[in-house]
Amino acid sequence: MTLDEIYLQLKRMGLCKSKYQFSERFLGMSKGYYSVLQVKQRQPSATALCRLDYALSVLARRLSLESGFASYNRMQLLRGLQEHVKLMITEQCKKTQPKSVHFLAV
């Protein structure tokens, strides 16, 4: 799943109205951040992905307190999105990890 697909899913769920709102509310970045990523065809930073993970967890937690099948389904969708974001974080961290890491024995 891509960041674009996550954005569209949140938009379909009525949790996000615009790319600007997605950038600020979900990625914790400036309002133009997501648009710049799209134009330059870049991946989001690990920081932005961690903030997205946190935002999704907060929303899922709020929905878990509500009763009803619709709330449960929305919560499950958010948790599914969260799992995809965690995979994206792992991949992003692998890309930025140093080639070789040496540890000193103490």
CSV table of N, CA, C and O in Angstrom, one decimal:
chain,number,residue,atom,x,y,z
A,1,MET,N,0.9,-1.2,0.0
A,1,MET,CA,0.0,0.0,0.0
A,1,MET,C,0.9,1.2,0.0
A,1,MET,O,1.9,1.3,0.7
A,2,THR,N,0.5,2.2,-0.7
A,2,THR,CA,1.3,3.5,-0.8
A,2,THR,C,0.6,4.6,0.0
A,2,THR,O,-0.5,4.4,0.5
A,3,LEU,N,1.4,5.6,0.2
A,3,LEU,CA,0.9,6.8,0.9
A,3,LEU,C,-0.3,7.4,0.2
A,3,LEU,O,-1.3,7.8,0.9
A,4,ASP,N,-0.3,7.4,-1.1
A,4,ASP,CA,-1.5,7.9,-1.8
A,4,ASP,C,-2.7,7.0,-1.5
A,4,ASP,O,-3.8,7.6,-1.4
A,5,GLU,N,-2.6,5.7,-1.4
A,5,GLU,CA,-3.7,4.9,-1.1
A,5,GLU,C,-4.2,5.1,0.3
A,5,GLU,O,-5.4,5.1,0.5
A,6,ILE,N,-3.3,5.3,1.2
A,6,ILE,CA,-3.7,5.6,2.6
A,6,ILE,C,-4.5,7.0,2.6
A,6,ILE,O,-5.5,7.1,3.3
A,7,TYR,N,-4.0,8.0,1.9
A,7,TYR,CA,-4.7,9.3,1.9
A,7,TYR,C,-6.1,9.1,1.3
A,7,TYR,O,-7.0,9.6,1.9
A,8,LEU,N,-6.2,8.4,0.2
A,8,LEU,CA,-7.5,8.2,-0.4
A,8,LEU,C,-8.5,7.4,0.5
A,8,LEU,O,-9.7,7.7,0.6
A,9,GLN,N,-8.0,6.4,1.2
A,9,GLN,CA,-8.8,5.7,2.1
A,9,GLN,C,-9.3,6.6,3.3
A,9,GLN,O,-10.5,6.5,3.6
A,10,LEU,N,-8.4,7.4,3.8
A,10,LEU,CA,-8.9,8.3,4.9
A,10,LEU,C,-9.9,9.3,4.3
A,10,LEU,O,-10.8,9.7,5.0
A,11,LYS,N,-9.7,9.8,3.1
A,11,LYS,CA,-10.6,10.7,2.5
A,11,LYS,C,-12.0,10.0,2.3
A,11,LYS,O,-13.0,10.6,2.6
A,12,ARG,N,-12.0,8.8,1.8
A,12,ARG,CA,-13.2,8.0,1.6
A,12,ARG,C,-14.0,7.8,3.0
A,12,ARG,O,-15.2,7.8,3.0
A,13,MET,N,-13.2,7.7,4.0
A,13,MET,CA,-13.8,7.5,5.4
A,13,MET,C,-14.3,8.8,6.0
A,13,MET,O,-14.9,8.8,7.0
A,14,GLY,N,-14.0,9.9,5.3
A,14,GLY,CA,-14.4,11.2,5.8
A,14,GLY,C,-13.5,11.7,6.9
A,14,GLY,O,-14.0,12.7,7.6
A,15,LEU,N,-12.3,11.2,7.0
A,15,LEU,CA,-11.4,11.6,8.1
A,15,LEU,C,-10.4,12.7,7.7
A,15,LEU,O,-9.7,13.3,8.5
A,16,CYS,N,-10.4,12.9,6.4
A,16,CYS,CA,-9.5,13.8,5.8
A,16,CYS,C,-10.1,14.5,4.6
A,16,CYS,O,-10.6,13.8,3.7
A,17,LYS,N,-10.1,15.8,4.5
A,17,LYS,CA,-10.8,16.5,3.4
A,17,LYS,C,-9.8,16.9,2.3
A,17,LYS,O,-10.3,17.1,1.2
A,18,SER,N,-8.6,17.1,2.6
A,18,SER,CA,-7.6,17.6,1.6
A,18,SER,C,-6.2,17.1,1.8
A,18,SER,O,-5.9,16.6,2.9
A,19,LYS,N,-5.4,17.3,0.8
A,19,LYS,CA,-4.0,17.0,0.9
A,19,LYS,C,-3.3,17.9,2.0
A,19,LYS,O,-2.4,17.4,2.7
A,20,TYR,N,-3.8,19.1,2.1
A,20,TYR,CA,-3.2,20.0,3.1
A,20,TYR,C,-3.5,19.5,4.5
A,20,TYR,O,-2.6,19.5,5.3
A,21,GLN,N,-4.7,19.1,4.7
A,21,GLN,CA,-5.1,18.5,6.0
A,21,GLN,C,-4.4,17.2,6.3
A,21,GLN,O,-3.9,17.0,7.4
A,22,PHE,N,-4.2,16.4,5.3
A,22,PHE,CA,-3.5,15.2,5.4
A,22,PHE,C,-2.0,15.5,5.9
A,22,PHE,O,-1.5,14.8,6.8
A,23,SER,N,-1.4,16.4,5.2
A,23,SER,CA,0.0,16.8,5.5
A,23,SER,C,0.1,17.3,7.0
A,23,SER,O,1.0,16.8,7.7
A,24,GLU,N,-0.8,18.1,7.4
A,24,GLU,CA,-0.7,18.7,8.7
A,24,GLU,C,-1.2,17.7,9.8
A,24,GLU,O,-0.5,17.5,10.8
A,25,ARG,N,-2.4,17.2,9.6
A,25,ARG,CA,-3.1,16.4,10.7
A,25,ARG,C,-2.5,15.0,10.8
A,25,ARG,O,-2.4,14.5,11.9
A,26,PHE,N,-2.2,14.4,9.7
A,26,PHE,CA,-1.8,13.0,9.8
A,26,PHE,C,-0.3,12.8,9.7
A,26,PHE,O,0.3,11.9,10.3
A,27,LEU,N,0.4,13.6,8.9
A,27,LEU,CA,1.8,13.5,8.7
A,27,LEU,C,2.6,14.4,9.7
A,27,LEU,O,3.8,14.3,9.8
A,28,GLY,N,1.9,15.4,10.3
A,28,GLY,CA,2.5,16.3,11.2
A,28,GLY,C,3.6,17.2,10.5
A,28,GLY,O,4.5,17.6,11.2
A,29,MET,N,3.3,17.5,9.3
A,29,MET,CA,4.3,18.3,8.5
A,29,MET,C,3.6,19.6,8.0
A,29,MET,O,2.4,19.8,8.3
A,30,SER,N,4.3,20.4,7.2
A,30,SER,CA,3.7,21.6,6.7
A,30,SER,C,2.6,21.2,5.7
A,30,SER,O,2.6,20.1,5.2
A,31,LYS,N,1.7,22.2,5.4
A,31,LYS,CA,0.5,21.8,4.6
A,31,LYS,C,0.9,21.4,3.2
A,31,LYS,O,0.1,20.7,2.6
A,32,GLY,N,2.0,21.8,2.7
A,32,GLY,CA,2.4,21.5,1.3
A,32,GLY,C,3.2,20.2,1.2
A,32,GLY,O,3.6,19.8,0.1
A,33,TYR,N,3.6,19.6,2.3
A,33,TYR,CA,4.5,18.4,2.4
A,33,TYR,C,4.0,17.3,1.4
A,33,TYR,O,4.8,16.8,0.6
A,34,TYR,N,2.8,16.9,1.6
A,34,TYR,CA,2.3,15.7,0.8
A,34,TYR,C,2.3,16.0,-0.7
A,34,TYR,O,2.7,15.2,-1.5
A,35,SER,N,1.9,17.2,-1.1
A,35,SER,CA,1.9,17.6,-2.5
A,35,SER,C,3.3,17.6,-3.1
A,35,SER,O,3.5,17.2,-4.2
A,36,VAL,N,4.3,18.1,-2.3
A,36,VAL,CA,5.7,18.1,-2.7
A,36,VAL,C,6.2,16.7,-2.9
A,36,VAL,O,6.9,16.4,-3.9
A,37,LEU,N,5.8,15.8,-2.0
A,37,LEU,CA,6.2,14.3,-2.2
A,37,LEU,C,5.7,13.8,-3.5
A,37,LEU,O,6.4,13.1,-4.2
A,38,GLN,N,4.4,14.1,-3.8
A,38,GLN,CA,3.8,13.6,-5.0
A,38,GLN,C,4.5,14.2,-6.3
A,38,GLN,O,4.8,13.5,-7.2
A,39,VAL,N,4.7,15.5,-6.3
A,39,VAL,CA,5.3,16.2,-7.5
A,39,VAL,C,6.7,15.6,-7.7
A,39,VAL,O,7.1,15.3,-8.8
A,40,LYS,N,7.5,15.5,-6.6
A,40,LYS,CA,8.9,15.1,-6.8
A,40,LYS,C,9.0,13.5,-6.7
A,40,LYS,O,10.2,13.0,-6.8
A,41,GLN,N,7.9,12.9,-6.6
A,41,GLN,CA,7.9,11.4,-6.6
A,41,GLN,C,8.9,10.8,-5.5
A,41,GLN,O,9.7,10.0,-5.8
A,42,ARG,N,8.7,11.4,-4.3
A,42,ARG,CA,9.6,10.9,-3.2
A,42,ARG,C,8.8,10.2,-2.1
A,42,ARG,O,7.5,10.3,-2.1
A,43,GLN,N,9.5,9.5,-1.3
A,43,GLN,CA,8.8,8.8,-0.2
A,43,GLN,C,8.8,9.7,1.0
A,43,GLN,O,9.7,10.5,1.2
A,44,PRO,N,7.9,9.5,1.9
A,44,PRO,CA,7.8,10.3,3.1
A,44,PRO,C,9.0,10.0,4.1
A,44,PRO,O,9.5,8.8,4.0
A,45,SER,N,9.3,10.9,4.9
A,45,SER,CA,10.4,10.6,5.9
A,45,SER,C,9.9,9.6,6.9
A,45,SER,O,8.7,9.5,7.1
A,46,ALA,N,10.8,9.0,7.6
A,46,ALA,CA,10.4,8.1,8.7
A,46,ALA,C,9.7,8.9,9.8
A,46,ALA,O,8.7,8.3,10.4
A,47,THR,N,10.1,10.1,10.0
A,47,THR,CA,9.4,11.0,11.0
A,47,THR,C,7.9,11.2,10.7
A,47,THR,O,7.0,11.0,11.5
A,48,ALA,N,7.7,11.5,9.4
A,48,ALA,CA,6.3,11.7,8.9
A,48,ALA,C,5.5,10.4,9.1
A,48,ALA,O,4.3,10.4,9.5
A,49,LEU,N,6.1,9.3,8.7
A,49,LEU,CA,5.4,8.0,8.8
A,49,LEU,C,5.1,7.6,10.3
A,49,LEU,O,4.0,7.1,10.6
A,50,CYS,N,6.0,7.9,11.2
A,50,CYS,CA,5.8,7.7,12.6
A,50,CYS,C,4.6,8.5,13.1
A,50,CYS,O,3.8,8.1,13.9
A,51,ARG,N,4.6,9.8,12.7
A,51,ARG,CA,3.5,10.6,13.0
A,51,ARG,C,2.1,10.1,12.5
A,51,ARG,O,1.1,10.2,13.1
A,52,LEU,N,2.2,9.6,11.3
A,52,LEU,CA,1.0,9.0,10.7
A,52,LEU,C,0.5,7.8,11.5
A,52,LEU,O,-0.7,7.7,11.8
A,53,ASP,N,1.4,7.0,11.9
A,53,ASP,CA,1.1,5.8,12.7
A,53,ASP,C,0.4,6.2,14.0
A,53,ASP,O,-0.6,5.7,14.4
A,54,TYR,N,1.0,7.2,14.6
A,54,TYR,CA,0.4,7.7,15.9
A,54,TYR,C,-1.0,8.3,15.6
A,54,TYR,O,-1.9,8.0,16.4
A,55,ALA,N,-1.2,9.1,14.6
A,55,ALA,CA,-2.5,9.7,14.3
A,55,ALA,C,-3.5,8.6,14.1
A,55,ALA,O,-4.7,8.7,14.6
A,56,LEU,N,-3.2,7.6,13.3
A,56,LEU,CA,-4.1,6.5,13.1
A,56,LEU,C,-4.4,5.7,14.4
A,56,LEU,O,-5.6,5.3,14.6
A,57,SER,N,-3.4,5.5,15.2
A,57,SER,CA,-3.7,4.8,16.5
A,57,SER,C,-4.6,5.6,17.4
A,57,SER,O,-5.5,5.1,18.1
A,58,VAL,N,-4.5,7.0,17.4
A,58,VAL,CA,-5.3,7.8,18.2
A,58,VAL,C,-6.8,7.7,17.7
A,58,VAL,O,-7.7,7.5,18.5
A,59,LEU,N,-6.9,7.8,16.4
A,59,LEU,CA,-8.3,7.7,15.8
A,59,LEU,C,-8.9,6.3,16.1
A,59,LEU,O,-10.1,6.2,16.4
A,60,ALA,N,-8.1,5.2,16.0
A,60,ALA,CA,-8.6,3.9,16.2
A,60,ALA,C,-9.0,3.7,17.7
A,60,ALA,O,-10.0,3.1,17.9
A,61,ARG,N,-8.2,4.3,18.5
A,61,ARG,CA,-8.5,4.2,20.0
A,61,ARG,C,-9.9,4.9,20.3
A,61,ARG,O,-10.7,4.4,21.0
A,62,ARG,N,-10.1,6.1,19.7
A,62,ARG,CA,-11.3,6.8,19.9
A,62,ARG,C,-12.5,6.0,19.4
A,62,ARG,O,-13.6,5.9,20.0
A,63,LEU,N,-12.3,5.4,18.2
A,63,LEU,CA,-13.4,4.6,17.7
A,63,LEU,C,-13.7,3.3,18.5
A,63,LEU,O,-14.8,2.9,18.5
A,64,SER,N,-12.7,2.8,19.1
A,64,SER,CA,-12.9,1.6,20.0
A,64,SER,C,-13.8,1.9,21.2
A,64,SER,O,-14.4,1.0,21.7
A,65,LEU,N,-13.9,3.1,21.5
A,65,LEU,CA,-14.8,3.5,22.7
A,65,LEU,C,-16.2,3.7,22.2
A,65,LEU,O,-17.1,3.8,23.1
A,66,GLU,N,-16.5,3.8,20.9
A,66,GLU,CA,-17.8,4.0,20.5
A,66,GLU,C,-18.4,2.6,20.2
A,66,GLU,O,-17.8,1.6,20.0
A,67,SER,N,-19.7,2.5,20.3
A,67,SER,CA,-20.4,1.3,20.1
A,67,SER,C,-21.0,1.3,18.7
A,67,SER,O,-21.2,2.3,18.1
A,68,GLY,N,-21.2,0.1,18.2
A,68,GLY,CA,-21.8,0.0,16.8
A,68,GLY,C,-20.9,-0.7,15.8
A,68,GLY,O,-19.7,-0.6,15.9
A,69,PHE,N,-21.5,-1.3,14.9
A,69,PHE,CA,-20.8,-2.1,13.9
A,69,PHE,C,-20.0,-1.1,13.0
A,69,PHE,O,-18.9,-1.4,12.6
A,70,ALA,N,-20.6,0.0,12.6
A,70,ALA,CA,-19.9,1.0,11.7
A,70,ALA,C,-18.6,1.5,12.4
A,70,ALA,O,-17.5,1.5,11.7
A,71,SER,N,-18.6,1.8,13.7
A,71,SER,CA,-17.4,2.2,14.4
A,71,SER,C,-16.4,1.1,14.4
A,71,SER,O,-15.2,1.4,14.2
A,72,TYR,N,-16.9,-0.1,14.7
A,72,TYR,CA,-15.9,-1.2,14.7
A,72,TYR,C,-15.3,-1.4,13.3
A,72,TYR,O,-14.0,-1.6,13.3
A,73,ASN,N,-16.0,-1.3,12.3
A,73,ASN,CA,-15.4,-1.5,10.9
A,73,ASN,C,-14.4,-0.4,10.6
A,73,ASN,O,-13.4,-0.7,10.1
A,74,ARG,N,-14.7,0.8,11.0
A,74,ARG,CA,-13.8,1.9,10.7
A,74,ARG,C,-12.5,1.8,11.6
A,74,ARG,O,-11.5,2.0,11.1
A,75,MET,N,-12.7,1.3,12.8
A,75,MET,CA,-11.6,1.1,13.7
A,75,MET,C,-10.7,0.0,13.0
A,75,MET,O,-9.4,0.1,13.0
A,76,GLN,N,-11.3,-1.1,12.5
A,76,GLN,CA,-10.5,-2.2,11.9
A,76,GLN,C,-9.8,-1.7,10.6
A,76,GLN,O,-8.6,-2.0,10.4
A,77,LEU,N,-10.4,-0.8,9.9
A,77,LEU,CA,-9.8,-0.2,8.7
A,77,LEU,C,-8.6,0.6,9.1
A,77,LEU,O,-7.5,0.5,8.5
A,78,LEU,N,-8.7,1.4,10.1
A,78,LEU,CA,-7.6,2.2,10.6
A,78,LEU,C,-6.4,1.4,11.1
A,78,LEU,O,-5.3,1.7,10.8
A,79,ARG,N,-6.8,0.3,11.8
A,79,ARG,CA,-5.7,-0.6,12.3
A,79,ARG,C,-5.0,-1.3,11.1
A,79,ARG,O,-3.8,-1.5,11.2
A,80,GLY,N,-5.7,-1.6,10.1
A,80,GLY,CA,-5.1,-2.2,8.9
A,80,GLY,C,-4.2,-1.2,8.2
A,80,GLY,O,-3.1,-1.6,7.8
A,81,LEU,N,-4.6,0.1,8.1
A,81,LEU,CA,-3.8,1.1,7.6
A,81,LEU,C,-2.5,1.3,8.4
A,81,LEU,O,-1.4,1.4,7.9
A,82,GLN,N,-2.7,1.2,9.7
A,82,GLN,CA,-1.6,1.3,10.6
A,82,GLN,C,-0.5,0.2,10.4
A,82,GLN,O,0.7,0.5,10.4
A,83,GLU,N,-1.0,-1.0,10.1
A,83,GLU,CA,0.0,-2.1,9.8
A,83,GLU,C,0.8,-1.8,8.5
A,83,GLU,O,2.0,-2.1,8.5
A,84,HIS,N,0.1,-1.2,7.5
A,84,HIS,CA,0.8,-0.9,6.3
A,84,HIS,C,1.8,0.2,6.6
A,84,HIS,O,2.9,0.2,6.0
A,85,VAL,N,1.5,1.2,7.4
A,85,VAL,CA,2.4,2.3,7.8
A,85,VAL,C,3.6,1.7,8.5
A,85,VAL,O,4.7,2.1,8.2
A,86,LYS,N,3.4,0.8,9.4
A,86,LYS,CA,4.5,0.2,10.1
A,86,LYS,C,5.5,-0.5,9.1
A,86,LYS,O,6.7,-0.4,9.3
A,87,LEU,N,5.0,-1.2,8.1
A,87,LEU,CA,5.8,-1.8,7.1
A,87,LEU,C,6.6,-0.7,6.3
A,87,LEU,O,7.8,-0.9,6.0
A,88,MET,N,5.9,0.4,6.0
A,88,MET,CA,6.6,1.5,5.3
A,88,MET,C,7.7,2.1,6.2
A,88,MET,O,8.8,2.5,5.7
A,89,ILE,N,7.5,2.2,7.5
A,89,ILE,CA,8.5,2.7,8.4
A,89,ILE,C,9.7,1.8,8.4
A,89,ILE,O,10.9,2.3,8.3
A,90,THR,N,9.5,0.5,8.4
A,90,THR,CA,10.5,-0.5,8.4
A,90,THR,C,11.4,-0.3,7.1
A,90,THR,O,12.6,-0.3,7.2
A,91,GLU,N,10.7,-0.2,6.0
A,91,GLU,CA,11.4,-0.1,4.7
A,91,GLU,C,12.2,1.2,4.6
A,91,GLU,O,13.3,1.2,4.2
A,92,GLN,N,11.6,2.3,5.1
A,92,GLN,CA,12.3,3.6,5.1
A,92,GLN,C,13.5,3.5,6.0
A,92,GLN,O,14.6,4.1,5.6
A,93,CYS,N,13.4,2.9,7.2
A,93,CYS,CA,14.6,2.8,8.1
A,93,CYS,C,15.6,1.9,7.5
A,93,CYS,O,16.8,2.2,7.7
A,94,LYS,N,15.3,0.9,6.7
A,94,LYS,CA,16.3,0.1,6.1
A,94,LYS,C,17.1,0.9,5.1
A,94,LYS,O,18.3,0.7,4.9
A,95,LYS,N,16.4,1.8,4.4
A,95,LYS,CA,17.1,2.6,3.3
A,95,LYS,C,18.0,3.6,3.9
A,95,LYS,O,19.0,3.9,3.3
A,96,THR,N,17.7,4.1,5.1
A,96,THR,CA,18.6,5.1,5.7
A,96,THR,C,19.6,4.5,6.7
A,96,THR,O,20.4,5.3,7.3
A,97,GLN,N,19.5,3.2,6.9
A,97,GLN,CA,20.4,2.6,7.9
A,97,GLN,C,21.9,2.6,7.3
A,97,GLN,O,22.0,2.3,6.1
A,98,PRO,N,22.9,2.9,8.1
A,98,PRO,CA,24.2,2.8,7.6
A,98,PRO,C,24.5,1.4,7.0
A,98,PRO,O,24.0,0.4,7.5
A,99,LYS,N,25.4,1.4,6.0
A,99,LYS,CA,25.8,0.1,5.4
A,99,LYS,C,26.4,-0.9,6.4
A,99,LYS,O,26.1,-2.0,6.4
A,100,SER,N,27.3,-0.4,7.2
A,100,SER,CA,27.9,-1.3,8.2
A,100,SER,C,27.9,-0.6,9.6
A,100,SER,O,28.2,0.6,9.7
A,101,VAL,N,27.6,-1.3,10.6
A,101,VAL,CA,27.5,-0.8,11.9
A,101,VAL,C,28.5,-1.6,12.7
A,101,VAL,O,28.4,-2.8,12.8
A,102,HIS,N,29.4,-0.9,13.4
A,102,HIS,CA,30.4,-1.6,14.2
A,102,HIS,C,30.2,-1.2,15.7
A,102,HIS,O,30.0,-0.1,16.0
A,103,PHE,N,30.1,-2.3,16.5
A,103,PHE,CA,29.9,-2.1,17.9
A,103,PHE,C,31.2,-2.4,18.6
A,103,PHE,O,31.9,-3.4,18.3
A,104,LEU,N,31.6,-1.6,19.6
A,104,LEU,CA,32.8,-1.8,20.4
A,104,LEU,C,32.4,-2.7,21.5
A,104,LEU,O,31.4,-2.5,22.2
A,105,ALA,N,33.2,-3.7,21.8
A,105,ALA,CA,33.0,-4.5,23.0
A,105,ALA,C,33.5,-3.8,24.2
A,105,ALA,O,34.6,-3.2,24.2
A,106,VAL,N,32.7,-3.8,25.2
A,106,VAL,CA,33.1,-3.1,26.4
A,106,VAL,C,33.5,-4.2,27.5
A,106,VAL,O,33.0,-5.2,27.7
